[in-house]
Short mmCIF file of C-alpha atoms and ligand atoms in Angstrom, two decimals:
data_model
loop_
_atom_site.label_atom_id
_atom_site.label_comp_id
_atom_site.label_asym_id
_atom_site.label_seq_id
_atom_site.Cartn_x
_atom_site.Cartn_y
_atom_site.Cartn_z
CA UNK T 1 168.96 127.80 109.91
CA UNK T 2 172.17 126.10 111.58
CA UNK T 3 174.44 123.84 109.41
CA UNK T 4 176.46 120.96 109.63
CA UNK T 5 178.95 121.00 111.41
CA UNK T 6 177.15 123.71 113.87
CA UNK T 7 174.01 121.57 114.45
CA UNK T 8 173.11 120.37 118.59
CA UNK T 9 171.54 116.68 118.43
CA UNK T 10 168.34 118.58 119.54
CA UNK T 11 168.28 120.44 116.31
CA UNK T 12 169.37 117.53 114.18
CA UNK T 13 167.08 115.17 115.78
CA UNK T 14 164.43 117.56 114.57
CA UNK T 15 165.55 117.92 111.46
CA UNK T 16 165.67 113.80 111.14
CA UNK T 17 162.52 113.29 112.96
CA UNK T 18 164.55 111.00 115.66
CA UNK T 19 167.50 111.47 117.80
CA UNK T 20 169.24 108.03 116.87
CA UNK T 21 169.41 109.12 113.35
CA UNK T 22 170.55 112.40 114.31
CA UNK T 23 173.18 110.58 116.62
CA UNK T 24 174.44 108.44 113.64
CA UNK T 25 174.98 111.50 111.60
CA UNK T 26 177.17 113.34 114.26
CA UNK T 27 179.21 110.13 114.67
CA UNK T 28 179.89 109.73 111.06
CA UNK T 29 181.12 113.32 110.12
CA UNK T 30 183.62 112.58 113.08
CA UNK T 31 184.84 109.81 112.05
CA UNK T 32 185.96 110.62 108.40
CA UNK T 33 189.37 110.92 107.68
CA UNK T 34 189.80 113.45 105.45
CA UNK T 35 187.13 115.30 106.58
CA UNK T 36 184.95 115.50 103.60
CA UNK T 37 184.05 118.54 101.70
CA UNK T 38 180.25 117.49 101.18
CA UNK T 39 177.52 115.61 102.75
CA UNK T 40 177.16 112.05 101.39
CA UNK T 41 174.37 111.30 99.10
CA UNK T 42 173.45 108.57 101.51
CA UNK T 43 173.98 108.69 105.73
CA UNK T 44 174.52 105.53 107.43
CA UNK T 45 171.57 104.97 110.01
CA UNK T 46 169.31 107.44 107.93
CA UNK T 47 166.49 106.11 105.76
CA UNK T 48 167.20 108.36 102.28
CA UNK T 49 163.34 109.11 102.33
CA UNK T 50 164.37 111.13 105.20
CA UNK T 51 167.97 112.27 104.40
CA UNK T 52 167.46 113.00 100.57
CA UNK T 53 164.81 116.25 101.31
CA UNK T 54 167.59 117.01 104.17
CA UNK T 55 170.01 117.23 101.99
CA UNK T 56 168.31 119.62 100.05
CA UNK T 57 168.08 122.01 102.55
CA UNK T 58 171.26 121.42 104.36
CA UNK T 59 174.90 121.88 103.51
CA UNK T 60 178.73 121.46 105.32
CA UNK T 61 180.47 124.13 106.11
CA UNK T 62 184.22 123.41 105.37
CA UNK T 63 187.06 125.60 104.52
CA UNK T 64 189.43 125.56 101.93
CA UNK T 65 193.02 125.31 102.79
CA UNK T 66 194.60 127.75 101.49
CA UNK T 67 198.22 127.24 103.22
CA UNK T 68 199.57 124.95 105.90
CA UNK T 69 203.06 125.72 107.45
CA UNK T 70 204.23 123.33 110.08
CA UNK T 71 206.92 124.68 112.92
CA UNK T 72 209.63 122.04 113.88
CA UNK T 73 207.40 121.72 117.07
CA UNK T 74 205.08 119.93 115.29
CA UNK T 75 202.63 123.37 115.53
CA UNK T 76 200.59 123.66 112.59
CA UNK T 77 199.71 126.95 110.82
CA UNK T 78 196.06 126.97 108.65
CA UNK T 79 195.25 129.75 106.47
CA UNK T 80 191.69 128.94 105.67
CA UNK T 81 188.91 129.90 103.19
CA UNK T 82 185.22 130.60 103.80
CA UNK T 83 183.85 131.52 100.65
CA UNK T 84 186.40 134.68 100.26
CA UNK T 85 186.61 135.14 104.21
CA UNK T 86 190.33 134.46 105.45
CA UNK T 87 191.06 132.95 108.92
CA UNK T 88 194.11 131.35 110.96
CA UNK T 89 193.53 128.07 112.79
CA UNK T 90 196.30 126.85 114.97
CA UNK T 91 196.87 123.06 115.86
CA UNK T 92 199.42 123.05 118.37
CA UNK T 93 200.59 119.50 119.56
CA UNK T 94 201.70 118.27 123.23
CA UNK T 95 202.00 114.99 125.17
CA UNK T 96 199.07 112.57 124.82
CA UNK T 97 196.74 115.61 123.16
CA UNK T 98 196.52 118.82 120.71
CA UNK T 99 195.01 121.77 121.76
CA UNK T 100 193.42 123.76 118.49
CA UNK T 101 193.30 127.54 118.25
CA UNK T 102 190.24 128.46 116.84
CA UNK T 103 189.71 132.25 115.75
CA UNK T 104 186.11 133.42 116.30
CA UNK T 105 185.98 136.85 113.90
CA UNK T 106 187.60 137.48 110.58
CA UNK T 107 189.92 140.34 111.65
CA UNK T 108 188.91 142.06 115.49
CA UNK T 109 186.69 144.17 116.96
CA UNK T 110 189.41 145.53 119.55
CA UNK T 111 192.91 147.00 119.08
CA UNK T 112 195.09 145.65 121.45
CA UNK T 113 198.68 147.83 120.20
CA UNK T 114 200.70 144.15 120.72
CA UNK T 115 198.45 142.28 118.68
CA UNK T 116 199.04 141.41 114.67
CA UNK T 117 195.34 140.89 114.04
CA UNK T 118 194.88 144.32 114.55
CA UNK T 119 196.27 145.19 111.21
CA UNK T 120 193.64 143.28 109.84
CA UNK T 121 190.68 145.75 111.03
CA UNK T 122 187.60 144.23 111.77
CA UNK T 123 186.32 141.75 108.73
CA UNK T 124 183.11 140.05 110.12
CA UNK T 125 181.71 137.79 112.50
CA UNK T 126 182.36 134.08 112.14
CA UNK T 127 179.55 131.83 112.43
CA UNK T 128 179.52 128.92 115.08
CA UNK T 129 179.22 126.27 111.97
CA UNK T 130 183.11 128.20 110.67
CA UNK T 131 184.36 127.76 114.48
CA UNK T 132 183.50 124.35 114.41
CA UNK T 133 184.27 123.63 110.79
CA UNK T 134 188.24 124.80 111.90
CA UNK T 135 188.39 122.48 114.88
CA UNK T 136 187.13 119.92 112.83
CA UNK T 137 189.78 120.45 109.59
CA UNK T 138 192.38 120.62 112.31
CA UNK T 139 191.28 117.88 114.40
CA UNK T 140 191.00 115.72 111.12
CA UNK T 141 194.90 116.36 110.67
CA UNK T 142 195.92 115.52 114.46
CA UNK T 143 198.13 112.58 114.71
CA UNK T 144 196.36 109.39 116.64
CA UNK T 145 198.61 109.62 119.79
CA UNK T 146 197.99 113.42 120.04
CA UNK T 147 193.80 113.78 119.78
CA UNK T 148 192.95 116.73 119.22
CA UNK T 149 191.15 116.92 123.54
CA UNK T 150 191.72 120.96 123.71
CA UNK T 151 189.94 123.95 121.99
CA UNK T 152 191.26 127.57 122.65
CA UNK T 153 189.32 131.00 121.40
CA UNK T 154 192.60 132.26 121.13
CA UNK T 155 192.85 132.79 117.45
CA UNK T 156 191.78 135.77 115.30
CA UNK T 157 188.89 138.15 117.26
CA UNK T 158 187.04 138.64 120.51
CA UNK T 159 185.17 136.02 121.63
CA UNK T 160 182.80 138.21 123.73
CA UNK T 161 181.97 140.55 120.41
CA UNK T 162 180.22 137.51 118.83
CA UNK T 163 179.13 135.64 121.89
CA UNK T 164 175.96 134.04 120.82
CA UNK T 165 177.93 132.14 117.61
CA UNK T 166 180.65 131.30 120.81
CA UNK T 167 178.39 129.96 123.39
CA UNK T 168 177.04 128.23 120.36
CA UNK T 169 179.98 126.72 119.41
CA UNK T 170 180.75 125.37 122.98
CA UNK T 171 177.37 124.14 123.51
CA UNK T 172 178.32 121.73 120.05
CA UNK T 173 181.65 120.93 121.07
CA UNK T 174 180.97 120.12 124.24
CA UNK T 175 178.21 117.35 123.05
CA UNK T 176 177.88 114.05 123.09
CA UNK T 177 178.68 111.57 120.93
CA UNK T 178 180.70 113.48 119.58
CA UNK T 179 183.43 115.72 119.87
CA UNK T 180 182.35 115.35 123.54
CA UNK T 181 185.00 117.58 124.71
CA UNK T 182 185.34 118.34 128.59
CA UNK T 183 184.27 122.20 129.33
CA UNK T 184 187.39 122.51 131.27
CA UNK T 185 189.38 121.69 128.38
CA UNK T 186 187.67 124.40 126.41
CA UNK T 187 188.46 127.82 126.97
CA UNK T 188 187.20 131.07 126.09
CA UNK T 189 189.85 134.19 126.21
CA UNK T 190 188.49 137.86 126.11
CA UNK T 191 190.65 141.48 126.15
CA UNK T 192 188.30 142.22 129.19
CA UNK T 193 184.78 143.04 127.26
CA UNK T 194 182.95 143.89 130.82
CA UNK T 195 179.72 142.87 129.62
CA UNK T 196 180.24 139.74 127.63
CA UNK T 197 181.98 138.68 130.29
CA UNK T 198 179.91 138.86 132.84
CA UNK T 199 177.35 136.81 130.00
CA UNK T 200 180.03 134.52 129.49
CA UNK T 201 180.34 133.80 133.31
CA UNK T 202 176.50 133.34 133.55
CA UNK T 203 175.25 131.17 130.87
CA UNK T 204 179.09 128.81 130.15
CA UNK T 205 180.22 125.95 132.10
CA UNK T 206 183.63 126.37 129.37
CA UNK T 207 186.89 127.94 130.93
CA UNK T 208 187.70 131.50 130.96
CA UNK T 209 190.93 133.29 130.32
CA UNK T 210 191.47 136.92 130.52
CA UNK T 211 194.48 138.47 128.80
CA UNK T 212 195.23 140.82 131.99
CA UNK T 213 198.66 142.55 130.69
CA UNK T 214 198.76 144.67 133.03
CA UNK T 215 199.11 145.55 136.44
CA UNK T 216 198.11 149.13 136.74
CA UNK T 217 194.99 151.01 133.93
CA UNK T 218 197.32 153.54 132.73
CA UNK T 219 199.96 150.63 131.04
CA UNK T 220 197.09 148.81 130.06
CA UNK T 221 195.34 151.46 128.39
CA UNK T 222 198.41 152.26 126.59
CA UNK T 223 198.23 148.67 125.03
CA UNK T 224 194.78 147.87 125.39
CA UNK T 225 192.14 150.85 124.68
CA UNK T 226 188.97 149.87 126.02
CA UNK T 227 190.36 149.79 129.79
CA UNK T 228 188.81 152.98 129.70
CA UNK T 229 185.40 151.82 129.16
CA UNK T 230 186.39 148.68 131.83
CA UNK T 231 189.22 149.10 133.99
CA UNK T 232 191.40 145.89 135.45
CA UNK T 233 189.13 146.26 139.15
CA UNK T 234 185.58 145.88 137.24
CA UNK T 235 186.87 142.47 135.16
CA UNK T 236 188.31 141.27 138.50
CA UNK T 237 185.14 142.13 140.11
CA UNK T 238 183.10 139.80 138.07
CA UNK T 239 185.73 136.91 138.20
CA UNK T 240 185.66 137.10 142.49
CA UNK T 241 181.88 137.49 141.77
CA UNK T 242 181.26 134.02 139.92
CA UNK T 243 184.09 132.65 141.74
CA UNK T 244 181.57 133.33 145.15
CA UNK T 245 178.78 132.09 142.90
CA UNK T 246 180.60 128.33 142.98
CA UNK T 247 178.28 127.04 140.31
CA UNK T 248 181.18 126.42 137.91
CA UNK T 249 183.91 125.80 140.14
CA UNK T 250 186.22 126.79 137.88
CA UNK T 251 189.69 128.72 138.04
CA UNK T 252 190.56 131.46 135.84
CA UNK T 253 193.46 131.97 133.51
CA UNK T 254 195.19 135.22 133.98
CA UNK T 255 197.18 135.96 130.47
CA UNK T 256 199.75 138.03 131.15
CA UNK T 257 201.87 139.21 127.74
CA UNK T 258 205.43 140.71 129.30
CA UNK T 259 206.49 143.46 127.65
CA UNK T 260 210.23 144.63 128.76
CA UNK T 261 210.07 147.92 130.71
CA UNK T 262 206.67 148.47 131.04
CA UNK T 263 205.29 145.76 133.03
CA UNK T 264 207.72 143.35 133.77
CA UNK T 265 209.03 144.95 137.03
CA UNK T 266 209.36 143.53 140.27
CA UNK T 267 206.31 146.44 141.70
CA UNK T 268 203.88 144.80 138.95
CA UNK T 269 204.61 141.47 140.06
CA UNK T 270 203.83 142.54 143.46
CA UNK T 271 200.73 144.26 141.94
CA UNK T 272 199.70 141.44 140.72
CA UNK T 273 199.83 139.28 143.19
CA UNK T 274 197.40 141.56 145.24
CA UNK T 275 195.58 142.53 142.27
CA UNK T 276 194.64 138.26 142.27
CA UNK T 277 193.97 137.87 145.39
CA UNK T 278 190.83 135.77 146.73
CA UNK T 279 190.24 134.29 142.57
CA UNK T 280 191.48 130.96 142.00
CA UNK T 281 193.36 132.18 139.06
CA UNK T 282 196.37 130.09 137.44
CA UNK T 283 198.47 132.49 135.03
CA UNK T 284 200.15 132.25 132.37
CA UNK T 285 203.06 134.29 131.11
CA UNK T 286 203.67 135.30 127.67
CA UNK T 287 206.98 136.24 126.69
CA UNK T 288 205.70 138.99 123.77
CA UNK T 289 206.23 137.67 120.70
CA UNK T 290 207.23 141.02 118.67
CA UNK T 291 205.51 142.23 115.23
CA UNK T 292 207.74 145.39 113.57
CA UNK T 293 206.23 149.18 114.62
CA UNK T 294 204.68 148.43 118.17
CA UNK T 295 207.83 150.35 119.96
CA UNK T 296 207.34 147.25 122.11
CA UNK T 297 210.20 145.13 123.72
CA UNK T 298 210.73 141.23 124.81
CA UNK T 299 211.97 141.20 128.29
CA UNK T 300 214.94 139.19 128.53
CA UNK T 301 214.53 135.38 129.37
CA UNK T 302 216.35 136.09 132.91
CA UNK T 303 213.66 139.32 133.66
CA UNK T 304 210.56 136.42 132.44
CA UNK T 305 212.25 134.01 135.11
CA UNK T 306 212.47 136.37 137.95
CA UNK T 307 209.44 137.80 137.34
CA UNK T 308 207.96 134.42 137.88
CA UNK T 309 209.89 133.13 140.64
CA UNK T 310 208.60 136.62 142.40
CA UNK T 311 204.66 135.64 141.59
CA UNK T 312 205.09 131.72 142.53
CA UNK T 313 206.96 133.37 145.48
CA UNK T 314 204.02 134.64 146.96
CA UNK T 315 201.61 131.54 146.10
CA UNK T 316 200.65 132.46 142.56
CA UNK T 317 200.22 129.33 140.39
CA UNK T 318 202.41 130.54 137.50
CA UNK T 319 203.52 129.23 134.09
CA UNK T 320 205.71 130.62 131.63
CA UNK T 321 204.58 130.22 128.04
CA UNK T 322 207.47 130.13 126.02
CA UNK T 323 206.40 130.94 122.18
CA UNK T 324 205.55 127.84 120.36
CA UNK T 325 205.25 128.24 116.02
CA UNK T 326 207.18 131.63 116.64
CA UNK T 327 209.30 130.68 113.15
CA UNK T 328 205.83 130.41 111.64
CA UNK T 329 204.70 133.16 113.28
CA UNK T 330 201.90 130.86 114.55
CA UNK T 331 202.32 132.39 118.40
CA UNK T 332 199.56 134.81 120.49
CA UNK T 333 199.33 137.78 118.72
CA UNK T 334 200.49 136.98 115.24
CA UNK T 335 197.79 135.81 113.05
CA UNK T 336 197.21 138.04 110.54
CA UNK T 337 196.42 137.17 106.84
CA UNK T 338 196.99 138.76 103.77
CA UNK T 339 193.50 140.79 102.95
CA UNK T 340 193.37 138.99 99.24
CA UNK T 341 192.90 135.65 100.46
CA UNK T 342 196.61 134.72 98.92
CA UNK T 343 197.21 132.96 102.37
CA UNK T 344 200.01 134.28 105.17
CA UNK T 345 201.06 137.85 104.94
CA UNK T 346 204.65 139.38 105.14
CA UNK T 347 204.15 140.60 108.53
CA UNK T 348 203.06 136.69 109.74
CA UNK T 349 205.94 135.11 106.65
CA UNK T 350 208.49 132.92 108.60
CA UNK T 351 211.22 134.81 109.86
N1 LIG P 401 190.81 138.62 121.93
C1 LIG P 401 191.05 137.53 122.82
C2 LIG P 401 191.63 136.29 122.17
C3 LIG P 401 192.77 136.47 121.17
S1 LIG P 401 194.38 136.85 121.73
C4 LIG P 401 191.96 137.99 123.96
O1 LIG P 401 192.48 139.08 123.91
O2 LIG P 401 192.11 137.24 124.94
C5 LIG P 401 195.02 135.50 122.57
C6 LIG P 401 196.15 135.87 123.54
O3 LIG P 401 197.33 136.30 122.86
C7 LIG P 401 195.78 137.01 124.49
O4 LIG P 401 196.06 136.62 125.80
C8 LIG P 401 196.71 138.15 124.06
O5 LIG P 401 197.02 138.98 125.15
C9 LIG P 401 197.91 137.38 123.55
N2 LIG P 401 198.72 138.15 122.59
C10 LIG P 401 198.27 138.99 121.64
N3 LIG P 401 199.32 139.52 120.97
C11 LIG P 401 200.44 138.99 121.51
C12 LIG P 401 201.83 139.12 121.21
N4 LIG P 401 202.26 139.90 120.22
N5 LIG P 401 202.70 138.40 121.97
C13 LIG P 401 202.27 137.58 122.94
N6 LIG P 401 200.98 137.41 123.24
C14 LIG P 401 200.07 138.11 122.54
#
C-alpha cells in the first residue's frame, strides 16, 4: 500500500471514499510549515468517521535530519534518515525558484569511476513516498521568493534501476493541487541504462538528461562501465527515436562532466557536435568536481571556455555549469554519506 506523501488523488480519493476529501488532504500536507512529522489526529475537510480508520492504516513518510550544511550560495546540503537508510537531498537556490536534488537509491547500482556515490556500493531502492518525502522536507525550507518550481533525479542512484518508484514519483509531483509541478521542470538523469530509457521515453511526459561524458566508447568505458552493455550510438538512437515520435516535444539534456586530457579536446568537441546531430539536445557542461583516488583531472577554466565556444560555434545550445555547494561538497558527483548514519563523510566534509 502507498503512503503519504506518495499517494495520487486517485488512490487517496479511494482511500477517503471522495476526491474532494482526498483533495483537501493533499492541500493541507503542502501547506504546513514545518512540514510535520505525523498525520494530524483530525484533517480539515475529512469527516473523522472517515479519517480516524485511515489513520490507522496509513502513516507519513518523513525523514529525519540528520545534518544540514548551507554553501555561501545559499545551496543547501541534507543528510537524511529513513529509518537507518542514509540519503543526500540537495536544495539549490536561483532567481525567482529552487531546483531540489532528489536521490532515488540509497547508494548506486552503477559505478561511474568520477562519481563519490560509488563508494557507497549499492544500499537499496528508495521508495517513491522517500523521493517525495525529500522534495517535500526541502521544499518546506525554501525561502518564499525562491519556491521550490524544479525537481532533479540527480542525487544519490540511477533513476532507471528503480523506475517504477520514479515514474511514480513524477506522476505525484506532477499532480494537481498540489505540488503541481510542470513536467518540463522535472527531470530525470540516467548513466545511459538502454532499457530504462527507452521505458522512460515511452511512458514520461518529465524531462530527460543523459550524463553523455564522452565522445568516443573507449573514454567512456574507462569512466563509465556499462558502455559496454550500451554504447553512446544505441542511447542516441533512442533519443532521435522519441525525438521523431514528437509526442513529448521535448529537448534533451546532454551532461557532459569535462575531465582534463581525456575528453576535453578540441576533436571531442567536434565529436560531439556530430555525435548530436538531428536531437534537440541543450548541454550542459560540468567542470568535474574532483573526489581524491580517481587519477582524474579538472580542465582548466580557459580549456572549459574554449571547449564551449567550439560547441556553441557550430550551433550547439551550450551551458557551462560551474560547481555550485563545491565547499560543501554538495556538487554532481559528491554525495556520499558516512555508512553509520553519523551524517556527511570525510570524503563529502567541507574542504
Ligand atoms: N545516475 C544518474 C544521476 C546521478 S549523477 C546519472 O548518471 O545521470 C548526476 C550528474 O552528476 C551526472 O550527469 C553525472 O555525470 C554528474 N557527475 C557525477 N560525478 C561527478 C563529478 N565528480 N563531477 C562532476 N559531475 C559529476
Amino acid at each position: 500500500m502507498r503512503h503519504f506523501p506518495a499517494l495520487t488523488v486517485d488512490e487517496l480519493a479511494l482511500e477517503l471514499g471522495s476526491r474532494t476529501r482526498a483533495i483537501e488532504a493533499i492541500k493541507w500536507l503542502y501547506a504546513q510549515r514545518p512540514l510535520p512529522t505525523a498525520l494530524p489526529d483530525d484533517m480539515p475537510g475529512v469527516t473523522h468517521r472517515v479519517w480516524k480508520p485511515f489513520l490507522a492504516r496509513q502513516k507519513l513518510i518523513t525523514p529525519k535530519v540528520t545534518e544540514r550544511q548551507e554553501s555561501a550560495d545559499g545551496t543547501t546540503k541534507y543528510a537524511l534518515d529513513f529509518e537507518g537508510t542514509n540519503v543526500e537531498t540537495v536544495r539549490i537556490p536561483a532567481k525567482g525558484r529552487s531546483t531540489i536534488c532528489v536521490s532515488s537509491q540509497a547508494g548506486c547500482t552503477r559505478k561511474c569511476t568520477f562519481c563519490a556515490t560509488k563508494e557507497l556500493g549499492f544500499i537499496r531502492q528508495l521508495k517513491a513516498e522517500e523521493m517525495i518525502a525529500q522534495y517535500l522536507l526541502a521544499r518546506s525550507e525554501a525561502p518564499a521568493a525562491q519556491p521550490a518550481s524544479n525537481v532533479v533525479f540527480m542525487g544519490m542512484g540511477e533513476p532507471m534501476d528503480n523506475l517504477d518508484e520514479v515514474l511514480h514519483a513524477v506522476d505525484v509531483l506532477t499532480q494537481s493541487p498540489a505540488p503541481q509541478l510542470r513536467h518540463v521542470s522535472v527531470t530525470v538523469s540516467t548513466s545511459g541504462v538502454l532499457p530504462g530509457l527507452k521505458r522512460f521515453l515511452a511512458e514520461s511526459k518529465a524531462s530527460l538528461a543523459l550524463s553523455l561524458n564522452a565522445t568516443t566508447d573507449e573514454v567512456r568505458a574507462q569512466v563509465m562501465p556499462q558502455t559496454k552493455s550500451w554504447p553512446i550510438a544505441s542511447l542516441l538512437e533512442a533519443l532521435r527515436e522519441d525525438a521523431a515520435r514528437r509526442a513529448n516535444k521535448r529537448d534533451y539534456f546532454i551532461e557532459y562532466v569535462l575531465f582534463g586530457g581525456l575528453n576535453d579536446t578540441d576533436a571531442d568537441a567536434d565529436r560531439l557536435v556530430k555525435l548530436l546531430e538531428g536531437i534537440p539536445s541543450r548541454v550542459n557542461l560540468i567542470p568535474y568536481n574532483p573526489y581524491p583516488g580517481t587519477g582524474l583531472e579538472t580542465p582548466s577554466p580557459e580549456r572549459v571556455m574554449a571547449f564551449h565556444a567550439r560547441v556553441v560555434k557550430q550551433g550547439l545550445l551550450t551551458l557551462i555549469r560551474w560547481p555550485r555547494g563545491r565547499e560543501i561538497a554538495a556538487a554532481c558527483g559528491q554525495l556520499v554519506l558516512s555508512r553509520d548514519g553519523s551524517g556527511f563523510s570525510p570524503l563529502s566534509a567541507p574542504a
